[in-house]
Amino acid sequence: MKKLLPVVIASLAASSYAVAGGHATASAPTVYGKVNVSLNNNDYEGAVGSEQDNWTLNSNASRIGVKGSYALTSKTKAIYKAEYEYGADDGVADGGSGDEFKSRNVVVGFQGEHGTILVGKHDTPLKMSQGKVDRFNDLELGDIGDYIDGDEREENIIMYKSPSFNGVTVTAAFIPGEEEGASAERDGLSDGTSIAIEYKAGDLRVALAANSDTEQDGGDDTDVTRFTVEYKVLPELNLGLLINNSEDDNTDSEQDAWLISGAYSLSNTTTFNFQYGVADNETGATDWEVTQTAIGLDYNFNKTSKVYAYFSQIESEATGDPEDSTFAIGYQVKF
Amino acid sequence: MTDGTTMFRAFYFSVALLSLLSFNSSYVLADAEDCDSLDFDACFEENETDLKLFQPKQRQAPQKVYEQEQTNSSSTTPATQSAPITASAPVAADITSYEIRERYTLGKSAQTPYSAFFVIEALHKQMANKCPKGWTKLGEWSVAIEDADYYLHYEFACR
């Protein structure tokens, strides 16, 4: 499958995106972004984060980007996007580099009746398959990426998304290893791959995704499988389920995780969010369980801004049974 | 009292406070960006509320003067017999360009008196009529009609 994937994507690109004669019609680029800041009271004992007992003002994946398109034919357009994270709290993007901006998804591609092709740096299809299940996405100690493997943004990714066929879409990506030297092990065209199959019908969304040999925490031999279900049980209640398995041959580690979450609309403006997740980790002969419990409340002023409050706790069965928790109030604006 | 209890009480207070704000019916905020989900392709769709870096100039379609003249009159009188040129000829404020044409022939034709050389004068007279203060030619093209006859088209804008 790894060798076939780039051939399939390249064939679709060649057959579907042939440009007719004539000049491209451009629309002006769009500026977009999100500012999310929160004031957190942290009590970390080292479960997933370093020990701390303090107050912090956090910028939670605040970002600004430019995107746009050029019509190439009546049915095809060239597309581009460059998105960067910045620190709305201290002017420094997360990651410890000290830089004002850190790249997020930066891509260029084509879009037409046969689908979308993007190349560059982008979230993997598996990461995107989580949808809205992660109710505390991007938040300190709330994001499932703090304890569940698989949330990766890959560089040098070539990705294709199919049109929808009876509610089913396929998103597939391959990543060349780009290693150099005679002893390079990852120098092929599709050393890493990621694929997600999604089905949508009414209030139901189901996704099955898999990563093979993609990067996880600096490594590159992690295989991840993820299953996600979201369903609007009631007009005011959305529930989600995520099941995740990852294996890393290099470190001989394995993780089995599951998560349930939900959002209950108390009114047109107010939503109660809840989330419970468990990750069983094994590394060699050592195993330990990590558990997350999170609850929160969103108040939406309008379609673009909200205030929120949340509490999240992650307990670990590692040595000393450390427990990390945070309480926060925050504000988010989208533009 | 442990820190965990304090945080829970603070959270409950915040919940109560936020609940008081829920009397105001307003919009429901979308809680997932298309760009970060498997609907990332929808991220590239254009919306009216998009913040544009700049607005490209949209050129209006030129007003086709000859079509107006055809609806006003059934004759195909050459431009030399059209309304006299006046310096105060009005220019429509909301029209950015005009398109005019004149028939000419490369041989001999009973449909037009103009050769490729003299048809230019006829078109200049039309442009002066529309733009007494001067004009800028935006385009020029020829369309074959029959035999050796053509229409010479000018698109122009008033200065």
CSV table of C-alpha atoms in Angstrom, one decimal:
chain,number,residue,atom,x,y,z
A,1,MET,CA,0.0,0.0,0.0
A,2,LYS,CA,2.9,2.3,0.8
A,3,LYS,CA,4.3,2.0,-2.7
A,4,LEU,CA,0.9,2.3,-4.3
A,5,LEU,CA,-0.2,5.4,-2.6
A,6,PRO,CA,2.1,7.9,-4.3
A,7,VAL,CA,1.3,6.4,-7.7
A,8,VAL,CA,-2.4,6.8,-7.1
A,9,ILE,CA,-2.1,10.4,-6.0
A,10,ALA,CA,0.2,11.3,-8.8
A,11,SER,CA,-2.2,9.7,-11.4
A,12,LEU,CA,-5.1,11.7,-10.0
A,13,ALA,CA,-3.1,14.9,-10.2
A,14,ALA,CA,-2.0,14.3,-13.8
A,15,SER,CA,-5.5,13.3,-15.1
A,16,SER,CA,-7.6,15.7,-13.2
A,17,TYR,CA,-5.7,18.9,-13.0
A,18,ALA,CA,-4.5,19.5,-16.6
A,19,VAL,CA,-4.7,23.2,-17.1
A,20,ALA,CA,-6.5,24.5,-20.2
A,21,GLY,CA,-5.0,27.5,-22.1
A,22,GLY,CA,-5.6,30.9,-20.8
A,23,HIS,CA,-4.6,32.9,-17.7
A,24,ALA,CA,-5.5,32.2,-14.0
A,25,THR,CA,-8.1,34.3,-12.3
A,26,ALA,CA,-7.0,35.2,-8.8
A,27,SER,CA,-9.1,36.3,-5.9
A,28,ALA,CA,-7.6,38.4,-3.2
A,29,PRO,CA,-5.9,36.4,-0.3
A,30,THR,CA,-7.9,36.0,2.9
A,31,VAL,CA,-6.5,36.7,6.3
A,32,TYR,CA,-7.9,34.5,9.0
A,33,GLY,CA,-7.0,33.3,12.5
A,34,LYS,CA,-7.9,32.6,16.1
A,35,VAL,CA,-6.8,34.2,19.3
A,36,ASN,CA,-7.3,32.1,22.4
A,37,VAL,CA,-6.0,33.1,25.8
A,38,SER,CA,-6.7,31.6,29.2
A,39,LEU,CA,-5.7,32.3,32.8
A,40,ASN,CA,-4.8,29.0,34.3
A,41,ASN,CA,-4.3,27.9,37.9
A,42,ASN,CA,-1.9,24.9,37.6
A,43,ASP,CA,-1.1,22.1,40.0
A,44,TYR,CA,1.2,19.6,38.2
A,45,GLU,CA,2.9,16.7,39.9
A,46,GLY,CA,4.6,15.4,36.8
A,47,ALA,CA,1.9,13.2,35.3
A,48,VAL,CA,2.3,14.7,31.8
A,49,GLY,CA,3.9,18.0,32.4
A,50,SER,CA,6.8,19.2,34.6
A,51,GLU,CA,6.0,19.9,38.3
A,52,GLN,CA,4.5,23.3,38.9
A,53,ASP,CA,2.1,25.0,41.2
A,54,ASN,CA,1.4,28.5,39.7
A,55,TRP,CA,-0.8,30.8,37.7
A,56,THR,CA,-0.1,31.3,34.1
A,57,LEU,CA,-1.5,33.3,31.2
A,58,ASN,CA,-1.5,31.0,28.2
A,59,SER,CA,-2.0,31.5,24.5
A,60,ASN,CA,-3.7,28.3,23.3
A,61,ALA,CA,-2.7,27.7,19.7
A,62,SER,CA,-3.4,31.3,18.7
A,63,ARG,CA,-2.8,31.6,15.0
A,64,ILE,CA,-2.9,33.8,12.0
A,65,GLY,CA,-2.9,32.7,8.4
A,66,VAL,CA,-3.3,33.7,4.8
A,67,LYS,CA,-5.1,31.5,2.3
A,68,GLY,CA,-6.4,32.0,-1.2
A,69,SER,CA,-7.1,30.5,-4.6
A,70,TYR,CA,-6.6,31.0,-8.3
A,71,ALA,CA,-9.2,29.7,-10.8
A,72,LEU,CA,-7.3,27.8,-13.4
A,73,THR,CA,-10.2,26.4,-15.3
A,74,SER,CA,-13.9,26.5,-14.8
A,75,LYS,CA,-13.6,23.4,-12.6
A,76,THR,CA,-10.1,23.6,-11.1
A,77,LYS,CA,-8.4,26.1,-8.9
A,78,ALA,CA,-4.9,26.4,-7.4
A,79,ILE,CA,-5.0,26.8,-3.6
A,80,TYR,CA,-2.5,27.9,-1.0
A,81,LYS,CA,-2.4,28.5,2.8
A,82,ALA,CA,0.2,29.6,5.2
A,83,GLU,CA,-0.7,29.5,8.9
A,84,TYR,CA,1.4,30.4,11.9
A,85,GLU,CA,1.1,30.1,15.6
A,86,TYR,CA,2.0,33.1,17.8
A,87,GLY,CA,2.0,33.8,21.4
A,88,ALA,CA,-0.9,36.1,22.3
A,89,ASP,CA,0.2,35.9,25.9
A,90,ASP,CA,3.9,36.8,25.7
A,91,GLY,CA,4.7,37.3,22.0
A,92,VAL,CA,6.5,34.0,21.7
A,93,ALA,CA,5.1,31.0,19.9
A,94,ASP,CA,4.9,27.8,21.8
A,95,GLY,CA,7.7,25.3,21.4
A,96,GLY,CA,10.6,26.9,23.3
A,97,SER,CA,12.3,28.2,20.2
A,98,GLY,CA,11.8,31.8,21.2
A,99,ASP,CA,10.5,32.7,17.8
A,100,GLU,CA,7.5,35.0,17.4
A,101,PHE,CA,5.9,32.7,14.9
A,102,LYS,CA,5.9,28.9,14.5
A,103,SER,CA,4.6,27.3,11.4
A,104,ARG,CA,1.4,25.3,11.5
A,105,ASN,CA,-0.2,24.1,8.2
A,106,VAL,CA,1.7,25.5,5.2
A,107,VAL,CA,0.5,24.1,1.9
A,108,VAL,CA,-0.1,24.6,-1.7
A,109,GLY,CA,-2.2,22.5,-4.0
A,110,PHE,CA,-5.1,22.0,-6.4
A,111,GLN,CA,-8.8,21.6,-5.9
A,112,GLY,CA,-11.3,20.4,-8.4
A,113,GLU,CA,-14.2,18.1,-9.1
A,114,HIS,CA,-11.9,15.1,-8.5
A,115,GLY,CA,-10.8,16.2,-5.1
A,116,THR,CA,-8.1,18.2,-3.4
A,117,ILE,CA,-4.3,17.7,-3.4
A,118,LEU,CA,-2.1,19.5,-0.9
A,119,VAL,CA,1.7,19.4,-0.4
A,120,GLY,CA,3.8,21.0,2.3
A,121,LYS,CA,3.4,20.8,6.1
A,122,HIS,CA,0.0,19.7,7.4
A,123,ASP,CA,-1.8,17.7,10.0
A,124,THR,CA,-2.0,14.1,9.1
A,125,PRO,CA,-5.4,12.6,8.0
A,126,LEU,CA,-5.3,10.6,11.3
A,127,LYS,CA,-5.0,13.7,13.4
A,128,MET,CA,-7.8,15.4,11.5
A,129,SER,CA,-10.0,12.4,11.8
A,130,GLN,CA,-10.7,13.2,15.5
A,131,GLY,CA,-13.2,15.8,14.4
A,132,LYS,CA,-14.9,17.4,17.4
A,133,VAL,CA,-14.4,14.5,19.7
A,134,ASP,CA,-11.6,16.3,21.5
A,135,ARG,CA,-13.8,18.9,23.3
A,136,PHE,CA,-10.7,20.6,24.9
A,137,ASN,CA,-8.6,20.7,21.8
A,138,ASP,CA,-5.5,23.0,22.0
A,139,LEU,CA,-6.2,23.8,25.7
A,140,GLU,CA,-3.6,23.3,28.4
A,141,LEU,CA,-4.0,19.8,29.9
A,142,GLY,CA,-7.2,19.4,27.9
A,143,ASP,CA,-5.9,18.4,24.5
A,144,ILE,CA,-5.9,14.6,24.0
A,145,GLY,CA,-2.5,15.0,22.5
A,146,ASP,CA,-1.1,15.4,26.0
A,147,TYR,CA,-1.6,11.7,26.7
A,148,ILE,CA,-2.8,9.9,23.5
A,149,ASP,CA,-0.5,9.2,20.6
A,150,GLY,CA,-1.2,10.2,17.0
A,151,ASP,CA,-1.6,13.9,16.9
A,152,GLU,CA,1.1,14.8,14.4
A,153,ARG,CA,1.7,17.6,11.9
A,154,GLU,CA,4.1,16.3,9.2
A,155,GLU,CA,6.5,18.1,7.1
A,156,ASN,CA,7.0,17.2,3.4
A,157,ILE,CA,3.5,15.7,3.2
A,158,ILE,CA,1.7,15.0,0.0
A,159,MET,CA,-2.0,14.6,0.7
A,160,TYR,CA,-5.1,13.9,-1.4
A,161,LYS,CA,-8.8,14.0,-0.4
A,162,SER,CA,-11.4,12.5,-2.6
A,163,PRO,CA,-14.8,13.9,-3.3
A,164,SER,CA,-17.7,12.4,-1.3
A,165,PHE,CA,-19.3,9.2,-2.6
A,166,ASN,CA,-22.5,8.5,-0.8
A,167,GLY,CA,-21.1,10.2,2.3
A,168,VAL,CA,-17.7,8.5,2.2
A,169,THR,CA,-14.5,10.4,1.7
A,170,VAL,CA,-10.9,9.1,1.7
A,171,THR,CA,-8.0,11.3,2.7
A,172,ALA,CA,-4.5,9.8,2.1
A,173,ALA,CA,-1.0,11.1,2.5
A,174,PHE,CA,2.5,9.9,2.0
A,175,ILE,CA,5.8,11.4,3.3
A,176,PRO,CA,9.2,10.9,1.8
A,177,GLY,CA,11.9,10.2,4.4
A,178,GLU,CA,14.5,12.6,2.8
A,179,GLU,CA,17.4,11.0,4.7
A,180,GLU,CA,20.8,11.4,3.1
A,181,GLY,CA,23.9,9.3,3.2
A,182,ALA,CA,24.8,5.7,2.4
A,183,SER,CA,23.3,4.4,5.7
A,184,ALA,CA,20.0,6.3,5.3
A,185,GLU,CA,17.0,4.1,6.2
A,186,ARG,CA,14.3,6.6,5.4
A,187,ASP,CA,15.1,7.7,1.9
A,188,GLY,CA,12.1,6.4,0.0
A,189,LEU,CA,9.1,8.1,-1.5
A,190,SER,CA,6.5,7.0,1.0
A,191,ASP,CA,8.4,6.2,4.2
A,192,GLY,CA,5.5,7.5,6.2
A,193,THR,CA,1.8,7.2,5.3
A,194,SER,CA,-1.5,8.3,6.8
A,195,ILE,CA,-5.0,7.5,5.6
A,196,ALA,CA,-8.5,8.2,6.9
A,197,ILE,CA,-11.8,7.0,5.7
A,198,GLU,CA,-14.7,9.1,6.9
A,199,TYR,CA,-18.5,8.5,6.6
A,200,LYS,CA,-21.1,11.1,7.2
A,201,ALA,CA,-24.8,10.7,7.2
A,202,GLY,CA,-27.1,13.2,8.9
A,203,ASP,CA,-26.0,13.5,12.6
A,204,LEU,CA,-23.6,10.6,12.4
A,205,ARG,CA,-19.9,10.8,11.6
A,206,VAL,CA,-17.6,7.8,11.6
A,207,ALA,CA,-13.9,7.7,10.8
A,208,LEU,CA,-11.2,5.0,10.6
A,209,ALA,CA,-7.6,6.2,10.2
A,210,ALA,CA,-4.1,4.7,10.3
A,211,ASN,CA,-0.6,6.1,10.4
A,212,SER,CA,2.4,4.0,9.4
A,213,ASP,CA,5.9,5.0,10.3
A,214,THR,CA,5.0,8.6,11.0
A,215,GLU,CA,6.9,10.8,13.4
A,216,GLN,CA,5.8,10.7,17.0
A,217,ASP,CA,7.7,12.8,19.6
A,218,GLY,CA,10.8,12.9,17.4
A,219,GLY,CA,10.7,9.2,16.4
A,220,ASP,CA,9.6,7.9,13.1
A,221,ASP,CA,8.5,4.3,13.5
A,222,THR,CA,5.1,4.7,15.1
A,223,ASP,CA,2.1,3.0,13.7
A,224,VAL,CA,-1.2,4.4,14.9
A,225,THR,CA,-4.8,3.2,14.3
A,226,ARG,CA,-7.7,5.4,15.3
A,227,PHE,CA,-11.5,4.9,15.2
A,228,THR,CA,-13.8,7.9,15.9
A,229,VAL,CA,-17.6,8.2,16.1
A,230,GLU,CA,-19.6,11.3,16.7
A,231,TYR,CA,-23.4,11.4,16.9
A,232,LYS,CA,-26.0,14.0,17.8
A,233,VAL,CA,-28.0,11.9,20.2
A,234,LEU,CA,-30.4,14.7,21.0
A,235,PRO,CA,-30.8,18.2,19.4
A,236,GLU,CA,-28.9,19.5,22.3
A,237,LEU,CA,-26.5,16.6,23.0
A,238,ASN,CA,-23.5,15.5,20.9
A,239,LEU,CA,-21.5,12.5,22.0
A,240,GLY,CA,-18.2,11.3,20.8
A,241,LEU,CA,-16.0,8.1,21.1
A,242,LEU,CA,-12.4,7.7,20.2
A,243,ILE,CA,-10.4,4.5,20.2
A,244,ASN,CA,-6.7,4.7,19.6
A,245,ASN,CA,-3.8,2.1,19.3
A,246,SER,CA,-0.2,3.0,18.7
A,247,GLU,CA,3.0,0.9,18.5
A,248,ASP,CA,6.6,2.0,18.3
A,249,ASP,CA,9.0,-0.7,17.2
A,250,ASN,CA,12.0,1.4,18.0
A,251,THR,CA,11.2,1.9,21.7
A,252,ASP,CA,9.2,-1.4,22.0
A,253,SER,CA,6.2,0.6,23.3
A,254,GLU,CA,2.5,0.3,22.8
A,255,GLN,CA,-0.5,2.3,23.8
A,256,ASP,CA,-4.2,1.5,23.9
A,257,ALA,CA,-6.4,4.5,24.5
A,258,TRP,CA,-10.1,5.3,24.5
A,259,LEU,CA,-12.1,8.5,25.1
A,260,ILE,CA,-15.7,9.5,25.4
A,261,SER,CA,-16.8,13.1,25.2
A,262,GLY,CA,-19.8,15.2,24.8
A,263,ALA,CA,-21.3,18.7,24.4
A,264,TYR,CA,-24.7,19.6,25.9
A,265,SER,CA,-26.3,22.9,24.8
A,266,LEU,CA,-27.8,24.5,27.9
A,267,SER,CA,-29.1,27.3,25.7
A,268,ASN,CA,-28.5,28.9,22.3
A,269,THR,CA,-25.4,30.5,23.8
A,270,THR,CA,-24.1,28.1,26.4
A,271,THR,CA,-22.6,24.7,26.1
A,272,PHE,CA,-21.4,22.2,28.7
A,273,ASN,CA,-18.5,20.1,27.6
A,274,PHE,CA,-17.2,16.9,29.2
A,275,GLN,CA,-14.5,14.4,28.4
A,276,TYR,CA,-13.1,11.2,30.0
A,277,GLY,CA,-10.2,9.3,28.5
A,278,VAL,CA,-7.9,6.4,29.4
A,279,ALA,CA,-4.5,5.4,27.9
A,280,ASP,CA,-2.8,2.2,28.8
A,281,ASN,CA,0.9,2.5,28.1
A,282,GLU,CA,3.5,-0.3,27.8
A,283,THR,CA,7.2,0.1,27.4
A,284,GLY,CA,9.1,-3.1,27.7
A,285,ALA,CA,8.1,-4.7,31.0
A,286,THR,CA,6.7,-1.5,32.4
A,287,ASP,CA,3.1,-0.5,32.0
A,288,TRP,CA,1.0,2.4,33.5
A,289,GLU,CA,-2.3,3.9,32.9
A,290,VAL,CA,-3.1,7.6,32.4
A,291,THR,CA,-6.6,8.9,32.9
A,292,GLN,CA,-8.1,12.3,31.9
A,293,THR,CA,-11.2,13.9,33.3
A,294,ALA,CA,-12.3,17.3,32.0
A,295,ILE,CA,-15.4,19.5,32.2
A,296,GLY,CA,-16.0,22.9,30.8
A,297,LEU,CA,-18.5,25.6,29.9
A,298,ASP,CA,-18.6,27.8,26.9
A,299,TYR,CA,-20.6,31.0,26.6
A,300,ASN,CA,-20.8,32.2,23.0
A,301,PHE,CA,-21.3,35.9,22.4
A,302,ASN,CA,-21.7,35.3,18.6
A,303,LYS,CA,-20.3,33.2,15.8
A,304,THR,CA,-16.8,34.5,16.4
A,305,SER,CA,-16.2,34.9,20.1
A,306,LYS,CA,-16.7,33.1,23.3
A,307,VAL,CA,-15.6,33.0,26.9
A,308,TYR,CA,-15.1,29.7,28.6
A,309,ALA,CA,-14.0,28.0,31.7
A,310,TYR,CA,-12.7,24.5,32.2
A,311,PHE,CA,-11.2,22.1,34.6
A,312,SER,CA,-9.0,19.2,33.5
A,313,GLN,CA,-7.2,16.5,35.5
A,314,ILE,CA,-4.7,13.9,34.3
A,315,GLU,CA,-3.8,11.1,36.7
A,316,SER,CA,-0.9,8.7,36.0
A,317,GLU,CA,-0.1,5.3,37.5
A,318,ALA,CA,3.6,6.0,36.9
A,319,THR,CA,6.0,6.1,39.9
A,320,GLY,CA,4.5,8.2,42.6
A,321,ASP,CA,1.0,8.3,41.0
A,322,PRO,CA,1.4,11.9,39.9
A,323,GLU,CA,-1.7,14.0,39.2
A,324,ASP,CA,-1.8,17.1,37.1
A,325,SER,CA,-4.7,19.5,37.2
A,326,THR,CA,-5.6,22.9,35.9
A,327,PHE,CA,-8.5,25.3,36.2
A,328,ALA,CA,-8.8,28.1,33.6
A,329,ILE,CA,-11.0,30.9,32.4
A,330,GLY,CA,-10.4,32.0,28.8
A,331,TYR,CA,-11.5,34.0,25.8
A,332,GLN,CA,-11.4,33.2,22.2
A,333,VAL,CA,-11.9,35.3,19.0
A,334,LYS,CA,-12.0,34.0,15.5
A,335,PHE,CA,-11.5,36.2,12.4
B,1,MET,CA,-8.8,22.8,52.1
B,2,THR,CA,-6.8,21.2,49.2
B,3,ASP,CA,-5.9,23.1,46.1
B,4,GLY,CA,-8.1,20.7,44.2
B,5,THR,CA,-11.1,21.6,46.3
B,6,THR,CA,-10.3,25.3,45.8
B,7,MET,CA,-10.2,24.9,42.1
B,8,PHE,CA,-13.4,22.9,42.0
B,9,ARG,CA,-15.2,25.7,44.0
B,10,ALA,CA,-13.7,28.3,41.7
B,11,PHE,CA,-14.9,26.4,38.7
B,12,TYR,CA,-18.5,26.0,40.1
B,13,PHE,CA,-18.5,29.7,40.8
B,14,SER,CA,-17.5,30.4,37.2
B,15,VAL,CA,-20.2,28.0,36.0
B,16,ALA,CA,-22.8,29.9,38.0
B,17,LEU,CA,-21.6,33.2,36.7
B,18,LEU,CA,-21.6,32.1,33.1
B,19,SER,CA,-25.0,30.6,33.5
B,20,LEU,CA,-26.3,34.0,34.5
B,21,LEU,CA,-25.1,35.3,31.1
B,22,SER,CA,-27.2,32.7,29.3
B,23,PHE,CA,-30.3,34.8,29.3
B,24,ASN,CA,-29.2,36.6,26.1
B,25,SER,CA,-30.1,34.7,23.0
B,26,SER,CA,-27.4,35.0,20.5
B,27,TYR,CA,-25.5,32.9,18.0
B,28,VAL,CA,-24.0,29.5,18.5
B,29,LEU,CA,-20.3,29.4,17.9
B,30,ALA,CA,-19.0,26.7,15.7
B,31,ASP,CA,-16.7,24.7,17.9
B,32,ALA,CA,-14.4,23.2,15.3
B,33,GLU,CA,-12.5,24.9,12.5
B,34,ASP,CA,-12.9,23.4,9.1
B,35,CYS,CA,-9.2,23.9,8.5
B,36,ASP,CA,-8.2,21.5,11.3
B,37,SER,CA,-10.6,18.7,10.4
B,38,LEU,CA,-11.1,16.3,7.5
B,39,ASP,CA,-13.2,19.1,6.0
B,40,PHE,CA,-10.0,21.0,5.4
B,41,ASP,CA,-10.9,21.4,1.7
B,42,ALA,CA,-13.8,23.6,2.7
B,43,CYS,CA,-11.3,26.0,4.3
B,44,PHE,CA,-10.5,27.3,0.8
B,45,GLU,CA,-14.1,28.2,-0.1
B,46,GLU,CA,-14.7,31.9,-0.3
B,47,ASN,CA,-17.2,33.5,2.0
B,48,GLU,CA,-18.7,37.0,2.0
B,49,THR,CA,-17.4,37.6,5.6
B,50,ASP,CA,-13.8,36.8,4.6
B,51,LEU,CA,-11.2,39.4,5.5
B,52,LYS,CA,-9.5,40.2,2.3
B,53,LEU,CA,-5.9,41.6,2.2
B,54,PHE,CA,-7.0,43.8,-0.7
B,55,GLN,CA,-9.9,44.1,-3.1
B,56,PRO,CA,-8.9,43.6,-6.7
B,57,LYS,CA,-10.4,46.2,-9.0
B,58,GLN,CA,-13.4,44.7,-10.7
B,59,ARG,CA,-13.6,45.9,-14.2
B,60,GLN,CA,-17.2,46.5,-15.4
B,61,ALA,CA,-18.3,45.1,-18.7
B,62,PRO,CA,-18.1,47.9,-21.3
B,63,GLN,CA,-21.2,49.6,-22.5
B,64,LYS,CA,-21.8,48.5,-26.1
B,65,VAL,CA,-22.8,51.7,-27.8
B,66,TYR,CA,-23.7,50.1,-31.1
B,67,GLU,CA,-26.3,47.8,-29.4
B,68,GLN,CA,-27.9,50.8,-27.9
B,69,GLU,CA,-28.0,52.6,-31.2
B,70,GLN,CA,-29.5,49.5,-32.8
B,71,THR,CA,-32.3,49.4,-30.3
B,72,ASN,CA,-33.0,53.1,-30.8
B,73,SER,CA,-32.9,53.0,-34.6
B,74,SER,CA,-33.2,50.3,-37.3
B,75,SER,CA,-30.7,52.0,-39.7
B,76,THR,CA,-27.0,51.2,-39.8
B,77,THR,CA,-26.1,54.8,-40.6
B,78,PRO,CA,-22.3,55.3,-40.4
B,79,ALA,CA,-21.0,57.3,-37.6
B,80,THR,CA,-20.4,60.3,-39.8
B,81,GLN,CA,-24.1,60.9,-39.8
B,82,SER,CA,-24.6,60.4,-36.0
B,83,ALA,CA,-25.1,63.2,-33.5
B,84,PRO,CA,-22.6,66.2,-33.9
B,85,ILE,CA,-19.7,66.4,-31.6
B,86,THR,CA,-20.2,68.7,-28.7
B,87,ALA,CA,-17.6,69.5,-26.1
B,88,SER,CA,-20.3,69.2,-23.4
B,89,ALA,CA,-21.6,65.7,-24.4
B,90,PRO,CA,-22.6,64.0,-21.1
B,91,VAL,CA,-20.7,61.0,-19.8
B,92,ALA,CA,-22.5,58.5,-17.6
B,93,ALA,CA,-20.9,58.6,-14.2
B,94,ASP,CA,-21.4,54.9,-13.5
B,95,ILE,CA,-20.0,53.6,-16.8
B,96,THR,CA,-16.2,52.9,-16.8
B,97,SER,CA,-15.7,51.9,-20.5
B,98,TYR,CA,-17.4,51.8,-23.8
B,99,GLU,CA,-17.3,49.5,-26.8
B,100,ILE,CA,-17.9,50.9,-30.3
B,101,ARG,CA,-17.5,49.4,-33.7
B,102,GLU,CA,-17.6,50.4,-37.4
B,103,ARG,CA,-17.8,48.2,-40.5
B,104,TYR,CA,-15.0,48.4,-43.0
B,105,THR,CA,-13.9,46.5,-46.0
B,106,LEU,CA,-10.7,45.3,-47.5
B,107,GLY,CA,-12.2,45.2,-51.0
B,108,LYS,CA,-15.3,46.8,-52.3
B,109,SER,CA,-18.6,46.7,-50.4
B,110,ALA,CA,-22.0,48.2,-50.7
B,111,GLN,CA,-22.5,47.9,-46.9
B,112,THR,CA,-19.8,50.3,-45.8
B,113,PRO,CA,-17.9,53.3,-47.2
B,114,TYR,CA,-14.9,52.7,-45.0
B,115,SER,CA,-11.6,51.2,-45.8
B,116,ALA,CA,-9.3,50.0,-43.0
B,117,PHE,CA,-7.7,53.4,-43.1
B,118,PHE,CA,-10.8,55.7,-42.9
B,119,VAL,CA,-12.7,53.5,-40.5
B,120,ILE,CA,-10.3,54.7,-37.8
B,121,GLU,CA,-11.5,58.3,-38.3
B,122,ALA,CA,-15.1,57.3,-37.9
B,123,LEU,CA,-14.3,55.5,-34.6
B,124,HIS,CA,-12.3,58.5,-33.4
B,125,LYS,CA,-15.3,60.7,-33.9
B,126,GLN,CA,-17.4,58.3,-31.8
B,127,MET,CA,-14.9,58.3,-29.0
B,128,ALA,CA,-14.7,62.1,-29.1
B,129,ASN,CA,-18.5,62.2,-28.8
B,130,LYS,CA,-18.5,60.0,-25.7
B,131,CYS,CA,-15.4,61.5,-24.1
B,132,PRO,CA,-14.9,65.1,-25.1
B,133,LYS,CA,-12.1,65.5,-22.6
B,134,GLY,CA,-10.1,62.7,-24.1
B,135,TRP,CA,-10.0,58.9,-23.9
B,136,THR,CA,-7.8,55.9,-23.3
B,137,LYS,CA,-8.1,53.0,-25.7
B,138,LEU,CA,-8.3,49.7,-23.8
B,139,GLY,CA,-8.7,47.3,-26.6
B,140,GLU,CA,-8.9,47.0,-30.4
B,141,TRP,CA,-10.0,43.9,-32.4
B,142,SER,CA,-11.5,43.0,-35.7
B,143,VAL,CA,-14.3,40.5,-36.4
B,144,ALA,CA,-14.9,39.1,-39.9
B,145,ILE,CA,-18.5,39.4,-41.1
B,146,GLU,CA,-18.8,38.4,-44.7
B,147,ASP,CA,-16.7,38.5,-47.9
B,148,ALA,CA,-14.0,41.1,-47.2
B,149,ASP,CA,-16.0,43.0,-44.6
B,150,TYR,CA,-15.1,43.3,-41.0
B,151,TYR,CA,-16.2,45.1,-37.8
B,152,LEU,CA,-13.4,47.1,-36.2
B,153,HIS,CA,-14.1,47.3,-32.4
B,154,TYR,CA,-12.7,49.7,-29.9
B,155,GLU,CA,-13.0,49.6,-26.2
B,156,PHE,CA,-12.1,52.8,-24.4
B,157,ALA,CA,-12.6,54.8,-21.2
B,158,CYS,CA,-12.9,58.5,-20.7
B,159,ARG,CA,-10.0,60.3,-19.2
